[in-house]
Amino acid sequence: MIAQSQALESSLKDAIKSVLKLQKKSYEDLAEELEISVPTVKRILTKEEIGLSRLLHICDYLKVSLTELEKIANHNKNATKNTFTEKQEEFLAKNTNYLTFLLMMYSGQTLEEIQSKTKIDDKSMKLYLLRLEKLDLITYHKGKYTMPFEVFPNLIPYGKIHEANFNNIITSGADFFKRYNRQRILAKNLDRDKGSTMGLTMLTLSRESYLEWFEKIRKLYLEIQDTAVVEEKMPKLKNKKTVVIMSCHGVLETNDPEVDFLQNSFGVVKNIT
């Protein structure tokens, strides 16, 4: 029991560090709020017991509840093992209707909302839940279904789901952004300064420079995912939006025919008659 308590306290401390980072607050800021020294802050967030009153004080300062902090701690704990098994991936790749159903659950929709949107009958609903539960993709406990991960698991790179659905994913994303940008062009408002962008870029540079840039982008992408997990659990946070990010990168030899294809995106240079 003592070991479990220590593990929980340690995970809560890690969660506090995560929220401090996301809110761009320093140990100095926290020390000033708690009226203690920076070395003391470092000790209570590592080896020293934090204490309930001080923990609640920190929660109040960070504007998160203790329950929200526990959810963030659970997310951090599961982050390293947030992947499907090969068996689960194989099933979802072959049965994309189950994949979509699971995605809807991870998006926070209730079973009633899913049934209302998809128009499936009660029998089908039970079959979906039963099959997903057998594969350990959901769990039934005390009258409700829960998922084993805080966020939708990372797909195995170039695994079964990618292999079976890459065309649908790219087509759906491209079709969405066609409609999205057309609406803004017609409204004469591309929202460029507010985070909405579109573009196609080709660069010539070394593979090493590209991979260095790609690693920075990957880390930023993981960072915004973590931010979303935290902010999603803050009911008092105002002005929440759904952000759509479509990311595609490719590396070609400079003489690849696809380079010419892409260069002609705006039109082909031809003889004038």
GROMACS .gro file of N, CA and C in nm, residues 3-111:
model
  327
    3ALA      N    1   0.390   0.151  -0.117
    3ALA     CA    2   0.452   0.161  -0.249
    3ALA      C    3   0.355   0.221  -0.351
    4GLN      N    4   0.226   0.179  -0.343
    4GLN     CA    5   0.126   0.233  -0.434
    4GLN      C    6   0.107   0.382  -0.411
    5SER      N    7   0.105   0.424  -0.283
    5SER     CA    8   0.088   0.564  -0.249
    5SER      C    9   0.206   0.647  -0.300
    6GLN      N   10   0.326   0.593  -0.286
    6GLN     CA   11   0.444   0.663  -0.335
    6GLN      C   12   0.443   0.675  -0.487
    7ALA      N   13   0.397   0.568  -0.553
    7ALA     CA   14   0.390   0.570  -0.699
    7ALA      C   15   0.289   0.675  -0.748
    8LEU      N   16   0.174   0.685  -0.677
    8LEU     CA   17   0.073   0.785  -0.713
    8LEU      C   18   0.128   0.926  -0.693
    9GLU      N   19   0.194   0.948  -0.580
    9GLU     CA   20   0.251   1.080  -0.553
    9GLU      C   21   0.355   1.117  -0.658
   10SER      N   22   0.437   1.020  -0.696
   10SER     CA   23   0.539   1.045  -0.798
   10SER      C   24   0.477   1.081  -0.932
   11SER      N   25   0.368   1.010  -0.969
   11SER     CA   26   0.303   1.039  -1.096
   11SER      C   27   0.234   1.175  -1.094
   12LEU      N   28   0.180   1.215  -0.977
   12LEU     CA   29   0.118   1.348  -0.964
   12LEU      C   30   0.223   1.458  -0.977
   13LYS      N   31   0.341   1.434  -0.922
   13LYS     CA   32   0.450   1.532  -0.934
   13LYS      C   33   0.491   1.548  -1.080
   14ASP      N   34   0.498   1.436  -1.152
   14ASP     CA   35   0.532   1.443  -1.294
   14ASP      C   36   0.426   1.520  -1.371
   15ALA      N   37   0.299   1.500  -1.330
   15ALA     CA   38   0.189   1.572  -1.395
   15ALA      C   39   0.200   1.722  -1.369
   16ILE      N   40   0.237   1.759  -1.247
   16ILE     CA   41   0.256   1.901  -1.214
   16ILE      C   42   0.364   1.962  -1.304
   17LYS      N   43   0.473   1.888  -1.321
   17LYS     CA   44   0.582   1.936  -1.409
   17LYS      C   45   0.531   1.955  -1.552
   18SER      N   46   0.447   1.861  -1.598
   18SER     CA   47   0.393   1.871  -1.734
   18SER      C   48   0.307   1.996  -1.749
   19VAL      N   49   0.221   2.022  -1.651
   19VAL     CA   50   0.132   2.138  -1.659
   19VAL      C   51   0.211   2.268  -1.648
   20LEU      N   52   0.312   2.270  -1.562
   20LEU     CA   53   0.399   2.388  -1.553
   20LEU      C   54   0.461   2.420  -1.688
   21LYS      N   55   0.509   2.315  -1.754
   21LYS     CA   56   0.572   2.333  -1.885
   21LYS      C   57   0.472   2.383  -1.988
   22LEU      N   58   0.352   2.323  -1.989
   22LEU     CA   59   0.250   2.362  -2.086
   22LEU      C   60   0.204   2.506  -2.064
   23GLN      N   61   0.198   2.548  -1.937
   23GLN     CA   62   0.155   2.684  -1.906
   23GLN      C   63   0.271   2.784  -1.905
   24LYS      N   64   0.390   2.732  -1.942
   24LYS     CA   65   0.511   2.816  -1.949
   24LYS      C   66   0.539   2.886  -1.816
   25LYS      N   67   0.521   2.810  -1.709
   25LYS     CA   68   0.553   2.859  -1.575
   25LYS      C   69   0.681   2.790  -1.527
   26SER      N   70   0.762   2.861  -1.456
   26SER     CA   71   0.891   2.808  -1.409
   26SER      C   72   0.884   2.767  -1.263
   27TYR      N   73   0.989   2.699  -1.217
   27TYR     CA   74   1.000   2.667  -1.075
   27TYR      C   75   1.005   2.795  -0.991
   28GLU      N   76   1.064   2.899  -1.048
   28GLU     CA   77   1.071   3.028  -0.978
   28GLU      C   78   0.930   3.084  -0.956
   29ASP      N   79   0.845   3.071  -1.058
   29ASP     CA   80   0.705   3.118  -1.046
   29ASP      C   81   0.632   3.042  -0.936
   30LEU      N   82   0.652   2.909  -0.935
   30LEU     CA   83   0.584   2.826  -0.835
   30LEU      C   84   0.638   2.857  -0.696
   31ALA      N   85   0.769   2.878  -0.685
   31ALA     CA   86   0.830   2.911  -0.556
   31ALA      C   87   0.773   3.040  -0.500
   32GLU      N   88   0.754   3.138  -0.589
   32GLU     CA   89   0.699   3.267  -0.546
   32GLU      C   90   0.555   3.249  -0.497
   33GLU      N   91   0.476   3.167  -0.568
   33GLU     CA   92   0.338   3.143  -0.529
   33GLU      C   93   0.330   3.072  -0.394
   34LEU      N   94   0.417   2.973  -0.372
   34LEU     CA   95   0.414   2.894  -0.248
   34LEU      C   96   0.492   2.960  -0.135
   35GLU      N   97   0.562   3.070  -0.168
   35GLU     CA   98   0.645   3.143  -0.071
   35GLU      C   99   0.752   3.052  -0.011
   36ILE      N  100   0.820   2.979  -0.096
   36ILE     CA  101   0.931   2.893  -0.056
   36ILE      C  102   1.044   2.914  -0.156
   37SER      N  103   1.159   2.854  -0.130
   37SER     CA  104   1.274   2.871  -0.219
   37SER      C  105   1.265   2.777  -0.338
   38VAL      N  106   1.338   2.809  -0.444
   38VAL     CA  107   1.341   2.723  -0.563
   38VAL      C  108   1.396   2.585  -0.529
   39PRO      N  109   1.506   2.574  -0.451
   39PRO     CA  110   1.553   2.439  -0.413
   39PRO      C  111   1.447   2.356  -0.341
   40THR      N  112   1.363   2.423  -0.259
   40THR     CA  113   1.256   2.350  -0.189
   40THR      C  114   1.152   2.299  -0.289
   41VAL      N  115   1.120   2.382  -0.390
   41VAL     CA  116   1.027   2.339  -0.495
   41VAL      C  117   1.081   2.214  -0.564
   42LYS      N  118   1.210   2.217  -0.597
   42LYS     CA  119   1.272   2.102  -0.664
   42LYS      C  120   1.266   1.977  -0.577
   43ARG      N  121   1.283   1.995  -0.446
   43ARG     CA  122   1.278   1.878  -0.355
   43ARG      C  123   1.138   1.820  -0.346
   44ILE      N  124   1.037   1.908  -0.333
   44ILE     CA  125   0.901   1.854  -0.317
   44ILE      C  126   0.848   1.794  -0.447
   45LEU      N  127   0.908   1.830  -0.560
   45LEU     CA  128   0.866   1.771  -0.687
   45LEU      C  129   0.953   1.650  -0.724
   46THR      N  130   1.039   1.612  -0.632
   46THR     CA  131   1.120   1.491  -0.655
   46THR      C  132   1.110   1.396  -0.536
   47LYS      N  133   1.200   1.411  -0.438
   47LYS     CA  134   1.210   1.311  -0.332
   47LYS      C  135   1.132   1.346  -0.204
   48GLU      N  136   1.102   1.474  -0.181
   48GLU     CA  137   1.036   1.513  -0.057
   48GLU      C  138   0.885   1.499  -0.067
   49GLU      N  139   0.819   1.462   0.043
   49GLU     CA  140   0.673   1.448   0.042
   49GLU      C  141   0.608   1.582   0.017
   50ILE      N  142   0.509   1.582  -0.072
   50ILE     CA  143   0.449   1.708  -0.114
   50ILE      C  144   0.341   1.757  -0.018
   51GLY      N  145   0.266   1.666   0.043
   51GLY     CA  146   0.161   1.705   0.137
   51GLY      C  147   0.034   1.747   0.067
   52LEU      N  148  -0.081   1.711   0.124
   52LEU     CA  149  -0.210   1.737   0.059
   52LEU      C  150  -0.240   1.885   0.045
   53SER      N  151  -0.216   1.964   0.151
   53SER     CA  152  -0.249   2.107   0.145
   53SER      C  153  -0.166   2.178   0.039
   54ARG      N  154  -0.039   2.140   0.031
   54ARG     CA  155   0.047   2.203  -0.070
   54ARG      C  156   0.008   2.157  -0.211
   55LEU      N  157  -0.032   2.031  -0.222
   55LEU     CA  158  -0.076   1.978  -0.352
   55LEU      C  159  -0.200   2.054  -0.400
   56LEU      N  160  -0.295   2.077  -0.310
   56LEU     CA  161  -0.417   2.150  -0.346
   56LEU      C  162  -0.385   2.296  -0.381
   57HIS      N  163  -0.287   2.353  -0.310
   57HIS     CA  164  -0.244   2.490  -0.339
   57HIS      C  165  -0.188   2.499  -0.481
   58ILE      N  166  -0.108   2.401  -0.518
   58ILE     CA  167  -0.048   2.398  -0.652
   58ILE      C  168  -0.158   2.381  -0.758
   59CYS      N  169  -0.255   2.293  -0.730
   59CYS     CA  170  -0.367   2.274  -0.823
   59CYS      C  171  -0.442   2.404  -0.845
   60ASP      N  172  -0.466   2.477  -0.736
   60ASP     CA  173  -0.536   2.604  -0.744
   60ASP      C  174  -0.456   2.705  -0.827
   61TYR      N  175  -0.325   2.705  -0.808
   61TYR     CA  176  -0.237   2.797  -0.881
   61TYR      C  177  -0.237   2.765  -1.031
   62LEU      N  178  -0.238   2.635  -1.064
   62LEU     CA  179  -0.234   2.592  -1.204
   62LEU      C  180  -0.374   2.588  -1.267
   63LYS      N  181  -0.476   2.615  -1.183
   63LYS     CA  182  -0.616   2.614  -1.229
   63LYS      C  183  -0.658   2.478  -1.286
   64VAL      N  184  -0.616   2.372  -1.219
   64VAL     CA  185  -0.660   2.236  -1.251
   64VAL      C  186  -0.707   2.171  -1.122
   65SER      N  187  -0.807   2.085  -1.130
   65SER     CA  188  -0.853   2.013  -1.013
   65SER      C  189  -0.762   1.894  -0.987
   66LEU      N  190  -0.774   1.837  -0.868
   66LEU     CA  191  -0.694   1.719  -0.835
   66LEU      C  192  -0.732   1.602  -0.926
   67THR      N  193  -0.861   1.591  -0.959
   67THR     CA  194  -0.907   1.486  -1.050
   67THR      C  195  -0.845   1.503  -1.188
   68GLU      N  196  -0.842   1.627  -1.236
   68GLU     CA  197  -0.779   1.653  -1.367
   68GLU      C  198  -0.631   1.621  -1.364
   69LEU      N  199  -0.566   1.651  -1.253
   69LEU     CA  200  -0.423   1.623  -1.240
   69LEU      C  201  -0.398   1.472  -1.242
   70GLU      N  202  -0.487   1.396  -1.179
   70GLU     CA  203  -0.474   1.250  -1.180
   70GLU      C  204  -0.490   1.195  -1.321
   71LYS      N  205  -0.582   1.252  -1.400
   71LYS     CA  206  -0.601   1.208  -1.538
   71LYS      C  207  -0.476   1.236  -1.621
   72ILE      N  208  -0.416   1.351  -1.599
   72ILE     CA  209  -0.292   1.386  -1.670
   72ILE      C  210  -0.181   1.289  -1.630
   73ALA      N  211  -0.177   1.254  -1.501
   73ALA     CA  212  -0.076   1.159  -1.452
   73ALA      C  213  -0.094   1.023  -1.519
   74ASN      N  214  -0.219   0.980  -1.532
   74ASN     CA  215  -0.246   0.851  -1.598
   74ASN      C  216  -0.207   0.854  -1.744
   75HIS      N  217  -0.232   0.968  -1.809
   75HIS     CA  218  -0.192   0.982  -1.950
   75HIS      C  219  -0.040   0.971  -1.964
   76ASN      N  220   0.033   1.041  -1.877
   76ASN     CA  221   0.179   1.036  -1.883
   76ASN      C  222   0.231   0.894  -1.861
   77LYS      N  223   0.165   0.822  -1.770
   77LYS     CA  224   0.207   0.685  -1.737
   77LYS      C  225   0.186   0.591  -1.855
   78ASN      N  226   0.077   0.614  -1.930
   78ASN     CA  227   0.044   0.524  -2.041
   78ASN      C  228   0.106   0.565  -2.174
   79ALA      N  229   0.169   0.684  -2.176
   79ALA     CA  230   0.216   0.738  -2.304
   79ALA      C  231   0.316   0.648  -2.374
   80THR      N  232   0.404   0.582  -2.295
   80THR     CA  233   0.509   0.501  -2.357
   80THR      C  234   0.455   0.370  -2.413
   81LYS      N  235   0.337   0.326  -2.372
   81LYS     CA  236   0.283   0.199  -2.420
   81LYS      C  237   0.151   0.220  -2.495
   82ASN      N  238   0.139   0.340  -2.551
   82ASN     CA  239   0.016   0.378  -2.618
   82ASN      C  240   0.013   0.328  -2.762
   83THR      N  241   0.011   0.195  -2.779
   83THR     CA  242   0.006   0.137  -2.913
   83THR      C  243  -0.086   0.015  -2.913
   84PHE      N  244  -0.144  -0.013  -3.029
   84PHE     CA  245  -0.221  -0.136  -3.045
   84PHE      C  246  -0.128  -0.255  -3.054
   85THR      N  247  -0.180  -0.372  -3.022
   85THR     CA  248  -0.106  -0.495  -3.049
   85THR      C  249  -0.121  -0.527  -3.198
   86GLU      N  250  -0.037  -0.617  -3.249
   86GLU     CA  251  -0.047  -0.654  -3.390
   86GLU      C  252  -0.183  -0.718  -3.420
   87LYS      N  253  -0.234  -0.797  -3.325
   87LYS     CA  254  -0.363  -0.862  -3.344
   87LYS      C  255  -0.475  -0.758  -3.354
   88GLN      N  256  -0.469  -0.657  -3.268
   88GLN     CA  257  -0.571  -0.552  -3.269
   88GLN      C  258  -0.564  -0.472  -3.400
   89GLU      N  259  -0.442  -0.438  -3.442
   89GLU     CA  260  -0.425  -0.363  -3.567
   89GLU      C  261  -0.478  -0.442  -3.686
   90GLU      N  262  -0.448  -0.571  -3.688
   90GLU     CA  263  -0.492  -0.655  -3.800
   90GLU      C  264  -0.644  -0.660  -3.809
   91PHE      N  265  -0.710  -0.673  -3.693
   91PHE     CA  266  -0.857  -0.677  -3.691
   91PHE      C  267  -0.915  -0.544  -3.738
   92LEU      N  268  -0.863  -0.432  -3.685
   92LEU     CA  269  -0.917  -0.301  -3.721
   92LEU      C  270  -0.890  -0.266  -3.867
   93ALA      N  271  -0.779  -0.317  -3.920
   93ALA     CA  272  -0.748  -0.293  -4.061
   93ALA      C  273  -0.847  -0.365  -4.152
   94LYS      N  274  -0.888  -0.485  -4.112
   94LYS     CA  275  -0.983  -0.563  -4.192
   94LYS      C  276  -1.127  -0.520  -4.169
   95ASN      N  277  -1.154  -0.459  -4.056
   95ASN     CA  278  -1.291  -0.420  -4.020
   95ASN      C  279  -1.294  -0.270  -3.987
   96THR      N  280  -1.289  -0.189  -4.091
   96THR     CA  281  -1.276  -0.045  -4.070
   96THR      C  282  -1.398   0.017  -4.003
   97ASN      N  283  -1.513  -0.052  -4.009
   97ASN     CA  284  -1.630   0.001  -3.939
   97ASN      C  285  -1.607   0.000  -3.788
   98TYR      N  286  -1.535  -0.103  -3.738
   98TYR     CA  287  -1.500  -0.107  -3.596
   98TYR      C  288  -1.399   0.002  -3.562
   99LEU      N  289  -1.308   0.029  -3.655
   99LEU     CA  290  -1.208   0.133  -3.635
   99LEU      C  291  -1.275   0.270  -3.620
  100THR      N  292  -1.372   0.297  -3.708
  100THR     CA  293  -1.445   0.423  -3.701
  100THR      C  294  -1.526   0.433  -3.572
  101PHE      N  295  -1.589   0.322  -3.533
  101PHE     CA  296  -1.665   0.317  -3.408
  101PHE      C  297  -1.574   0.351  -3.290
  102LEU      N  298  -1.455   0.291  -3.288
  102LEU     CA  299  -1.361   0.314  -3.179
  102LEU      C  300  -1.311   0.458  -3.179
  103LEU      N  301  -1.287   0.513  -3.296
  103LEU     CA  302  -1.245   0.653  -3.306
  103LEU      C  303  -1.351   0.747  -3.249
  104MET      N  304  -1.477   0.714  -3.273
  104MET     CA  305  -1.587   0.796  -3.220
  104MET      C  306  -1.589   0.790  -3.068
  105MET      N  307  -1.562   0.672  -3.012
  105MET     CA  308  -1.557   0.660  -2.866
  105MET      C  309  -1.442   0.743  -2.809
  106TYR      N  310  -1.325   0.737  -2.875
  106TYR     CA  311  -1.210   0.813  -2.827
  106TYR      C  312  -1.230   0.963  -2.841
  107SER      N  313  -1.317   1.003  -2.933
  107SER     CA  314  -1.344   1.147  -2.950
  107SER      C  315  -1.435   1.200  -2.840
  108GLY      N  316  -1.482   1.111  -2.752
  108GLY     CA  317  -1.564   1.154  -2.639
  108GLY      C  318  -1.713   1.141  -2.660
  109GLN      N  319  -1.754   1.084  -2.775
  109GLN     CA  320  -1.897   1.068  -2.800
  109GLN      C  321  -1.953   0.953  -2.716
  110THR      N  322  -2.074   0.974  -2.666
  110THR     CA  323  -2.139   0.869  -2.588
  110THR      C  324  -2.194   0.763  -2.683
  111LEU      N  325  -2.229   0.648  -2.627
  111LEU     CA  326  -2.286   0.541  -2.709
  111LEU      C  327  -2.418   0.586  -2.772
   0.00000   0.00000   0.00000
